mmCIF file of C-alpha atoms in Angstrom:
data_model
loop_
_atom_site.group_PDB
_atom_site.id
_atom_site.type_symbol
_atom_site.label_atom_id
_atom_site.label_comp_id
_atom_site.label_asym_id
_atom_site.label_seq_id
_atom_site.Cartn_x
_atom_site.Cartn_y
_atom_site.Cartn_z
ATOM 1 C CA PHE A 24 5.144 -11.109 -3.248
ATOM 2 C CA GLY A 25 4.244 -9.797 -6.704
ATOM 3 C CA ALA A 26 6.469 -6.710 -6.440
ATOM 4 C CA GLY A 27 7.920 -7.423 -9.879
ATOM 5 C CA TRP A 28 4.428 -7.196 -11.374
ATOM 6 C CA ILE A 29 3.780 -3.869 -9.656
ATOM 7 C CA ASP A 30 7.036 -2.599 -11.134
ATOM 8 C CA LEU A 31 5.543 -3.211 -14.585
ATOM 9 C CA ILE A 32 2.535 -0.922 -14.020
ATOM 10 C CA SER A 33 3.142 2.233 -16.015
ATOM 11 C CA ASP A 34 2.780 5.793 -14.762
ATOM 12 C CA ARG A 35 0.383 6.377 -17.636
ATOM 13 C CA ALA A 36 -1.972 3.648 -16.375
ATOM 14 C CA ILE A 37 -2.043 5.129 -12.863
ATOM 15 C CA LEU A 38 -2.630 8.671 -14.073
ATOM 16 C CA ARG A 39 -5.232 7.607 -16.631
ATOM 17 C CA ASN A 40 -7.188 5.690 -13.987
ATOM 18 C CA ALA A 41 -7.152 8.716 -11.667
ATOM 19 C CA ARG A 42 -8.274 11.009 -14.471
ATOM 20 C CA ASN A 43 -11.050 8.744 -15.725
ATOM 21 C CA ARG A 44 -12.486 7.551 -12.440
ATOM 22 C CA GLY A 45 -16.177 8.184 -12.229
ATOM 23 C CA VAL A 46 -16.615 9.015 -15.908
ATOM 24 C CA ARG A 47 -20.211 8.234 -16.752
ATOM 25 C CA THR A 48 -20.224 5.627 -19.494
ATOM 26 C CA ALA A 49 -22.466 2.683 -20.117
ATOM 27 C CA VAL A 50 -19.623 0.198 -19.803
ATOM 28 C CA ARG A 51 -18.217 1.385 -16.453
ATOM 29 C CA GLU A 52 -19.989 -0.838 -13.955
ATOM 30 C CA PHE A 53 -20.695 0.936 -10.649
ATOM 31 C CA ALA A 54 -19.139 4.179 -11.967
ATOM 32 C CA LEU A 55 -22.002 6.217 -10.557
ATOM 33 C CA GLN A 56 -21.311 4.781 -7.102
ATOM 34 C CA PHE A 57 -17.927 6.510 -7.040
ATOM 35 C CA ASP A 58 -19.097 10.087 -7.492
ATOM 36 C CA ASP A 59 -18.945 10.978 -3.796
ATOM 37 C CA ILE A 60 -15.575 9.291 -3.132
ATOM 38 C CA PRO A 61 -12.697 11.771 -3.485
ATOM 39 C CA VAL A 62 -9.942 10.916 -5.929
ATOM 40 C CA GLY A 63 -6.464 10.657 -4.428
ATOM 41 C CA SER A 64 -3.302 12.195 -5.808
ATOM 42 C CA ALA A 65 -0.351 10.568 -7.514
ATOM 43 C CA ARG A 66 2.980 11.207 -5.848
ATOM 44 C CA HIS A 67 5.596 12.256 -8.371
ATOM 45 C CA VAL A 68 9.077 11.290 -7.232
ATOM 46 C CA SER A 69 12.416 10.836 -8.920
ATOM 47 C CA GLY A 70 11.870 8.202 -11.591
ATOM 48 C CA GLY A 71 8.113 8.653 -12.000
ATOM 49 C CA VAL A 72 4.944 8.004 -10.010
ATOM 50 C CA GLY A 73 5.571 6.444 -6.606
ATOM 51 C CA LYS A 74 4.274 2.862 -6.437
ATOM 52 C CA PHE A 75 6.357 1.491 -3.548
ATOM 53 C CA GLY A 76 6.413 2.454 0.111
ATOM 54 C CA TRP A 77 3.550 3.417 2.429
ATOM 55 C CA ARG A 78 3.636 6.955 1.035
ATOM 56 C CA GLY A 79 4.701 6.113 -2.526
ATOM 57 C CA GLN A 80 8.295 7.167 -1.835
ATOM 58 C CA PHE A 81 9.751 5.083 -4.661
ATOM 59 C CA ALA A 82 8.825 4.779 -8.321
ATOM 60 C CA THR A 83 10.754 1.600 -9.095
ATOM 61 C CA LEU A 84 11.450 -1.712 -7.446
ATOM 62 C CA ALA A 85 15.198 -1.116 -7.723
ATOM 63 C CA GLU A 86 14.930 2.111 -5.698
ATOM 64 C CA PHE A 87 12.668 0.427 -3.166
ATOM 65 C CA VAL A 88 15.014 -2.524 -2.614
ATOM 66 C CA SER A 89 18.090 -0.309 -2.370
ATOM 67 C CA ALA A 90 16.426 1.942 0.208
ATOM 68 C CA ALA A 91 15.184 -1.057 2.188
ATOM 69 C CA CYS A 92 18.726 -2.397 2.391
ATOM 70 C CA ALA A 93 19.922 0.894 3.883
ATOM 71 C CA ASN A 94 16.940 1.793 6.047
ATOM 72 C CA GLU A 95 15.754 -1.604 7.269
ATOM 73 C CA LEU A 96 18.905 -3.733 7.220
ATOM 74 C CA GLY A 97 21.611 -1.135 7.832
ATOM 75 C CA LEU A 98 23.422 -2.079 4.621
ATOM 76 C CA GLY A 99 24.453 0.983 2.654
ATOM 77 C CA THR A 100 24.281 0.820 -1.122
ATOM 78 C CA PRO A 101 25.824 3.028 -3.839
ATOM 79 C CA SER A 102 22.553 4.967 -4.179
ATOM 80 C CA ASN A 103 21.544 4.835 -0.492
ATOM 81 C CA PRO A 104 24.572 5.312 1.774
ATOM 82 C CA GLN A 105 24.271 5.077 5.514
ATOM 83 C CA PRO A 106 23.695 8.436 7.269
ATOM 84 C CA SER A 107 26.743 10.139 8.733
ATOM 85 C CA PRO A 108 26.847 10.045 12.545
ATOM 86 C CA PHE A 109 25.878 13.234 14.387
ATOM 87 C CA THR A 110 29.296 13.265 16.029
ATOM 88 C CA ASN A 111 31.095 13.108 12.686
ATOM 89 C CA PRO A 112 28.829 14.620 9.994
ATOM 90 C CA GLY A 113 31.565 14.600 7.365
ATOM 91 C CA HIS A 114 32.219 10.869 7.686
ATOM 92 C CA THR A 115 31.862 8.744 4.551
ATOM 93 C CA GLY A 116 32.483 5.079 3.944
ATOM 94 C CA GLU A 117 32.348 2.428 1.286
ATOM 95 C CA PRO A 118 28.871 0.972 0.657
ATOM 96 C CA ASP A 119 28.194 -2.394 2.253
ATOM 97 C CA LEU A 120 26.661 -3.738 -0.965
ATOM 98 C CA ASP A 121 28.012 -3.046 -4.427
ATOM 99 C CA ARG A 122 25.903 -2.422 -7.528
ATOM 100 C CA GLY A 123 26.088 -6.037 -8.643
ATOM 101 C CA GLN A 124 24.768 -7.288 -5.305
ATOM 102 C CA VAL A 125 21.895 -4.803 -5.355
ATOM 103 C CA ARG A 126 21.008 -5.827 -8.919
ATOM 104 C CA ALA A 127 21.004 -9.468 -7.838
ATOM 105 C CA LEU A 128 18.667 -8.695 -4.937
ATOM 106 C CA VAL A 129 16.286 -6.821 -7.230
ATOM 107 C CA ALA A 130 16.356 -9.691 -9.730
ATOM 108 C CA PHE A 131 15.492 -12.129 -6.931
ATOM 109 C CA VAL A 132 12.604 -10.019 -5.635
ATOM 110 C CA LYS A 133 11.241 -9.815 -9.187
ATOM 111 C CA THR A 134 10.960 -13.614 -9.236
ATOM 112 C CA LEU A 135 8.742 -13.768 -6.131
ATOM 113 C CA PRO A 136 5.344 -15.030 -7.326
ATOM 114 C CA ARG A 137 2.216 -12.919 -7.262
ATOM 115 C CA PRO A 138 -0.520 -13.545 -4.678
ATOM 116 C CA VAL A 139 -3.632 -15.401 -5.748
ATOM 117 C CA GLU A 140 -7.401 -15.115 -5.437
ATOM 118 C CA ALA A 141 -8.670 -18.408 -4.053
ATOM 119 C CA ASP A 142 -12.131 -19.863 -4.530
ATOM 120 C CA GLY A 143 -14.237 -18.792 -1.576
ATOM 121 C CA GLY A 144 -17.555 -20.110 -2.811
ATOM 122 C CA ALA A 145 -20.839 -18.250 -2.928
ATOM 123 C CA PRO A 146 -20.235 -16.015 0.138
ATOM 124 C CA ALA A 147 -16.960 -14.701 -1.300
ATOM 125 C CA ALA A 148 -18.558 -14.176 -4.721
ATOM 126 C CA ARG A 149 -21.303 -12.142 -3.070
ATOM 127 C CA GLY A 150 -18.681 -10.231 -1.059
ATOM 128 C CA LYS A 151 -16.712 -9.375 -4.190
ATOM 129 C CA HIS A 152 -19.854 -7.890 -5.706
ATOM 130 C CA VAL A 153 -20.626 -5.869 -2.560
ATOM 131 C CA PHE A 154 -16.971 -4.744 -2.321
ATOM 132 C CA ARG A 155 -17.313 -3.067 -5.695
ATOM 133 C CA GLU A 156 -20.895 -1.914 -5.171
ATOM 134 C CA ILE A 157 -20.164 0.139 -2.036
ATOM 135 C CA GLY A 158 -17.118 1.761 -3.635
ATOM 136 C CA CYS A 159 -14.145 -0.140 -2.198
ATOM 137 C CA GLY A 160 -13.022 -0.781 -5.753
ATOM 138 C CA ALA A 161 -12.796 2.957 -6.451
ATOM 139 C CA CYS A 162 -9.426 3.059 -4.696
ATOM 140 C CA HIS A 163 -8.621 -0.644 -4.440
ATOM 141 C CA VAL A 164 -8.792 -1.039 -8.226
ATOM 142 C CA PRO A 165 -8.869 -4.757 -9.083
ATOM 143 C CA ASP A 166 -6.874 -4.560 -12.333
ATOM 144 C CA LEU A 167 -4.495 -1.796 -13.356
ATOM 145 C CA GLY A 168 -2.025 -1.415 -16.181
ATOM 146 C CA GLY A 169 -2.470 -4.993 -17.354
ATOM 147 C CA VAL A 170 -1.822 -6.445 -13.873
ATOM 148 C CA THR A 171 -4.867 -8.334 -12.613
ATOM 149 C CA GLY A 172 -5.891 -8.763 -8.998
ATOM 150 C CA VAL A 173 -3.629 -6.041 -7.560
ATOM 151 C CA TYR A 174 -6.467 -4.027 -5.916
ATOM 152 C CA SER A 175 -4.793 -0.619 -5.722
ATOM 153 C CA ASP A 176 -4.809 2.684 -7.593
ATOM 154 C CA PHE A 177 -1.406 3.695 -6.099
ATOM 155 C CA LEU A 178 -2.715 7.140 -5.154
ATOM 156 C CA LEU A 179 -2.337 9.022 -1.871
ATOM 157 C CA TYR A 180 -5.379 9.659 0.337
ATOM 158 C CA LYS A 181 -5.833 11.517 3.605
ATOM 159 C CA MET A 182 -6.935 8.824 6.038
ATOM 160 C CA ASP A 183 -7.491 10.810 9.220
ATOM 161 C CA ASP A 184 -7.558 8.687 12.331
ATOM 162 C CA PRO A 185 -9.563 10.382 15.109
ATOM 163 C CA ARG A 186 -7.309 8.732 17.689
ATOM 164 C CA SER A 187 -4.299 10.585 16.311
ATOM 165 C CA ALA A 188 -3.340 13.963 17.696
ATOM 166 C CA GLY A 189 -2.530 15.200 14.213
ATOM 167 C CA SER A 190 -5.726 14.143 12.487
ATOM 168 C CA SER A 191 -8.341 16.481 11.069
ATOM 169 C CA GLY A 192 -7.002 19.466 12.949
ATOM 170 C CA GLY A 193 -3.766 19.451 10.954
ATOM 171 C CA GLY A 194 -0.216 19.227 12.207
ATOM 172 C CA ASP A 195 2.073 16.276 12.651
ATOM 173 C CA PRO A 196 0.574 13.328 14.615
ATOM 174 C CA TYR A 197 3.961 12.785 16.226
ATOM 175 C CA GLY A 198 4.002 16.309 17.606
ATOM 176 C CA PRO A 199 6.595 19.047 17.140
ATOM 177 C CA ALA A 200 10.274 18.185 17.184
ATOM 178 C CA PRO A 201 12.140 19.081 20.382
ATOM 179 C CA PRO A 202 13.397 22.653 19.881
ATOM 180 C CA GLN A 203 16.940 21.821 20.956
ATOM 181 C CA LEU A 204 17.402 19.655 17.834
ATOM 182 C CA ASN A 205 16.731 22.657 15.594
ATOM 183 C CA LEU A 206 15.331 20.399 12.858
ATOM 184 C CA PRO A 207 13.867 21.843 9.667
ATOM 185 C CA GLY A 208 10.132 21.658 9.063
ATOM 186 C CA ARG A 209 8.534 19.114 6.783
ATOM 187 C CA PRO A 210 9.055 20.162 3.137
ATOM 188 C CA ASP A 211 5.930 21.152 1.212
ATOM 189 C CA SER A 212 6.761 18.460 -1.332
ATOM 190 C CA GLU A 213 6.290 15.741 1.297
ATOM 191 C CA PRO A 214 2.849 14.151 1.789
ATOM 192 C CA ASP A 215 0.635 15.360 4.604
ATOM 193 C CA PRO A 216 1.143 13.283 7.799
ATOM 194 C CA ALA A 217 -2.342 11.830 7.306
ATOM 195 C CA GLU A 218 -1.742 10.818 3.654
ATOM 196 C CA TRP A 219 -1.101 7.190 2.745
ATOM 197 C CA LYS A 220 -0.880 5.272 -0.505
ATOM 198 C CA THR A 221 -3.616 2.763 -1.271
ATOM 199 C CA PRO A 222 -1.897 -0.546 -0.455
ATOM 200 C CA PRO A 223 -2.413 -3.434 -2.882
ATOM 201 C CA LEU A 224 -4.846 -5.927 -1.392
ATOM 202 C CA TRP A 225 -3.514 -9.029 -3.082
ATOM 203 C CA GLY A 226 -2.245 -11.365 -0.378
ATOM 204 C CA VAL A 227 -4.054 -9.332 2.296
ATOM 205 C CA ALA A 228 -5.565 -12.417 3.945
ATOM 206 C CA ASP A 229 -2.070 -13.530 4.963
ATOM 207 C CA SER A 230 -0.538 -10.198 5.957
ATOM 208 C CA ALA A 231 -2.048 -9.204 9.320
ATOM 209 C CA PRO A 232 -1.788 -6.933 11.248
ATOM 210 C CA TYR A 233 -3.038 -4.139 9.042
ATOM 211 C CA TRP A 234 -2.729 -0.380 8.563
ATOM 212 C CA HIS A 235 0.538 1.508 8.299
ATOM 213 C CA ASP A 236 1.210 1.118 12.020
ATOM 214 C CA GLY A 237 -0.185 -2.384 12.491
ATOM 215 C CA SER A 238 -3.012 -1.001 14.647
ATOM 216 C CA ALA A 239 -5.729 -3.040 12.884
ATOM 217 C CA ALA A 240 -5.605 -6.641 14.051
ATOM 218 C CA THR A 241 -8.271 -7.935 11.665
ATOM 219 C CA LEU A 242 -9.581 -7.148 8.215
ATOM 220 C CA LYS A 243 -12.758 -5.727 9.722
ATOM 221 C CA ASP A 244 -10.661 -3.446 11.934
ATOM 222 C CA ALA A 245 -8.828 -2.269 8.831
ATOM 223 C CA ILE A 246 -12.094 -1.439 7.081
ATOM 224 C CA LEU A 247 -13.330 0.545 10.075
ATOM 225 C CA HIS A 248 -10.020 2.453 10.203
ATOM 226 C CA HIS A 249 -10.886 4.117 6.879
ATOM 227 C CA GLN A 250 -11.768 7.686 7.823
ATOM 228 C CA GLY A 251 -10.933 10.976 6.124
ATOM 229 C CA MET A 252 -11.323 10.509 2.382
ATOM 230 C CA GLY A 253 -12.452 6.910 2.944
ATOM 231 C CA LYS A 254 -15.212 7.540 5.480
ATOM 232 C CA VAL A 255 -17.989 7.434 2.861
ATOM 233 C CA VAL A 256 -17.194 3.813 2.054
ATOM 234 C CA THR A 257 -16.788 2.928 5.734
ATOM 235 C CA LYS A 258 -20.249 4.296 6.414
ATOM 236 C CA ARG A 259 -21.674 2.251 3.560
ATOM 237 C CA TYR A 260 -19.998 -0.872 4.902
ATOM 238 C CA THR A 261 -21.317 -0.395 8.439
ATOM 239 C CA SER A 262 -24.796 0.211 7.012
ATOM 240 C CA LEU A 263 -24.807 -3.161 5.249
ATOM 241 C CA PRO A 264 -26.750 -6.114 6.634
ATOM 242 C CA ALA A 265 -24.567 -8.323 8.808
ATOM 243 C CA ALA A 266 -24.568 -11.061 6.154
ATOM 244 C CA ASP A 267 -23.172 -8.697 3.524
ATOM 245 C CA GLN A 268 -20.523 -7.388 5.918
ATOM 246 C CA GLU A 269 -19.392 -10.965 6.501
ATOM 247 C CA ALA A 270 -19.488 -11.632 2.763
ATOM 248 C CA VAL A 271 -17.020 -8.771 2.133
ATOM 249 C CA LEU A 272 -14.691 -10.287 4.735
ATOM 250 C CA ALA A 273 -15.111 -13.700 3.080
ATOM 251 C CA PHE A 274 -14.028 -12.166 -0.228
ATOM 252 C CA LEU A 275 -10.976 -10.485 1.326
ATOM 253 C CA ALA A 276 -10.069 -13.836 2.876
ATOM 254 C CA THR A 277 -9.640 -15.240 -0.651
ATOM 255 C CA LEU A 278 -6.820 -12.763 -1.457
ATOM 256 C CA LYS A 279 -4.015 -15.018 -0.325
ATOM 257 C CA ALA A 280 -0.262 -15.380 -0.541
ATOM 258 C CA PRO A 281 1.046 -17.639 -3.338
ATOM 259 C CA PRO A 282 0.455 -21.360 -2.662
ATOM 260 C CA THR A 283 4.225 -21.914 -2.690
ATOM 261 C CA ALA A 284 4.755 -19.486 0.208
ATOM 262 C CA LEU A 285 5.705 -21.214 3.463
ATOM 263 C CA PRO A 286 3.090 -20.665 6.190
ATOM 264 C CA LEU A 287 4.411 -19.140 9.411
ATOM 265 C CA SER A 288 3.529 -22.342 11.244
ATOM 266 C CA ASN A 289 5.837 -24.312 8.958
ATOM 267 C CA PRO A 290 9.054 -25.343 10.791
ATOM 268 C CA ALA A 291 11.166 -24.484 7.747
ATOM 269 C CA ALA A 292 9.673 -20.982 7.649
ATOM 270 C CA THR A 293 10.412 -20.566 11.343
ATOM 271 C CA ARG A 294 14.061 -21.536 10.782
ATOM 272 C CA LEU A 295 14.354 -19.092 7.882
ATOM 273 C CA ALA A 296 12.859 -16.275 9.950
ATOM 274 C CA ARG A 297 15.436 -16.855 12.700
ATOM 275 C CA ARG A 298 18.429 -16.576 10.397
#
């Protein structure tokens, strides 16, 4: 939901926000709170700054949709053909979807409505204030490039997870590739294994589980998962009074899917999911 709006955010807006973050001016509310929070890096890919994908692999919605067709659905497209089989590396075939079909899919995704911020009453209003005050809004920027309520800066951050073998000490958390495969190493242009793009928070109340691997079952779990470059804010959150911690969660609970979205408990949604 809202992917078409994200597609409208310009590279200039992302880079300007990264450059200006923490500038001390009288009009930047809470700017001084952000001084000890590291600034992430924009990922420059073909087509511009990466806004789509967990690691910002794609700059445009069209690239993102085309790659999803090939990688998630097994439907090759003119720009994203299916990989050749190991047993026949020279094999090529016609794409499963033609350019017109891909354009139609992109046009459809652009029409999906944006998530909303519901009225959560006084607790949520207090939580929204605390969210910004402790620095969550440094990375989860509420408004960017003319798009309101997106809550992301679309930058990459190292989010070390102490449970991961590859965290802090460097290396790949998935371990070395088996030597018999003779695979090349990770290119220097690729993000570090611990780097992840700040995900937009709009709709977050309806998108559990959280984190790139679904390891955070609740919103509080997701907050506590923030280590590495996000550990300063995590520490501030855990130091809050219990009432303020709950208020932040109440605010996040107002960032909901569009009202027209079918809930998972809806029989029609269940039928659609089974198709």
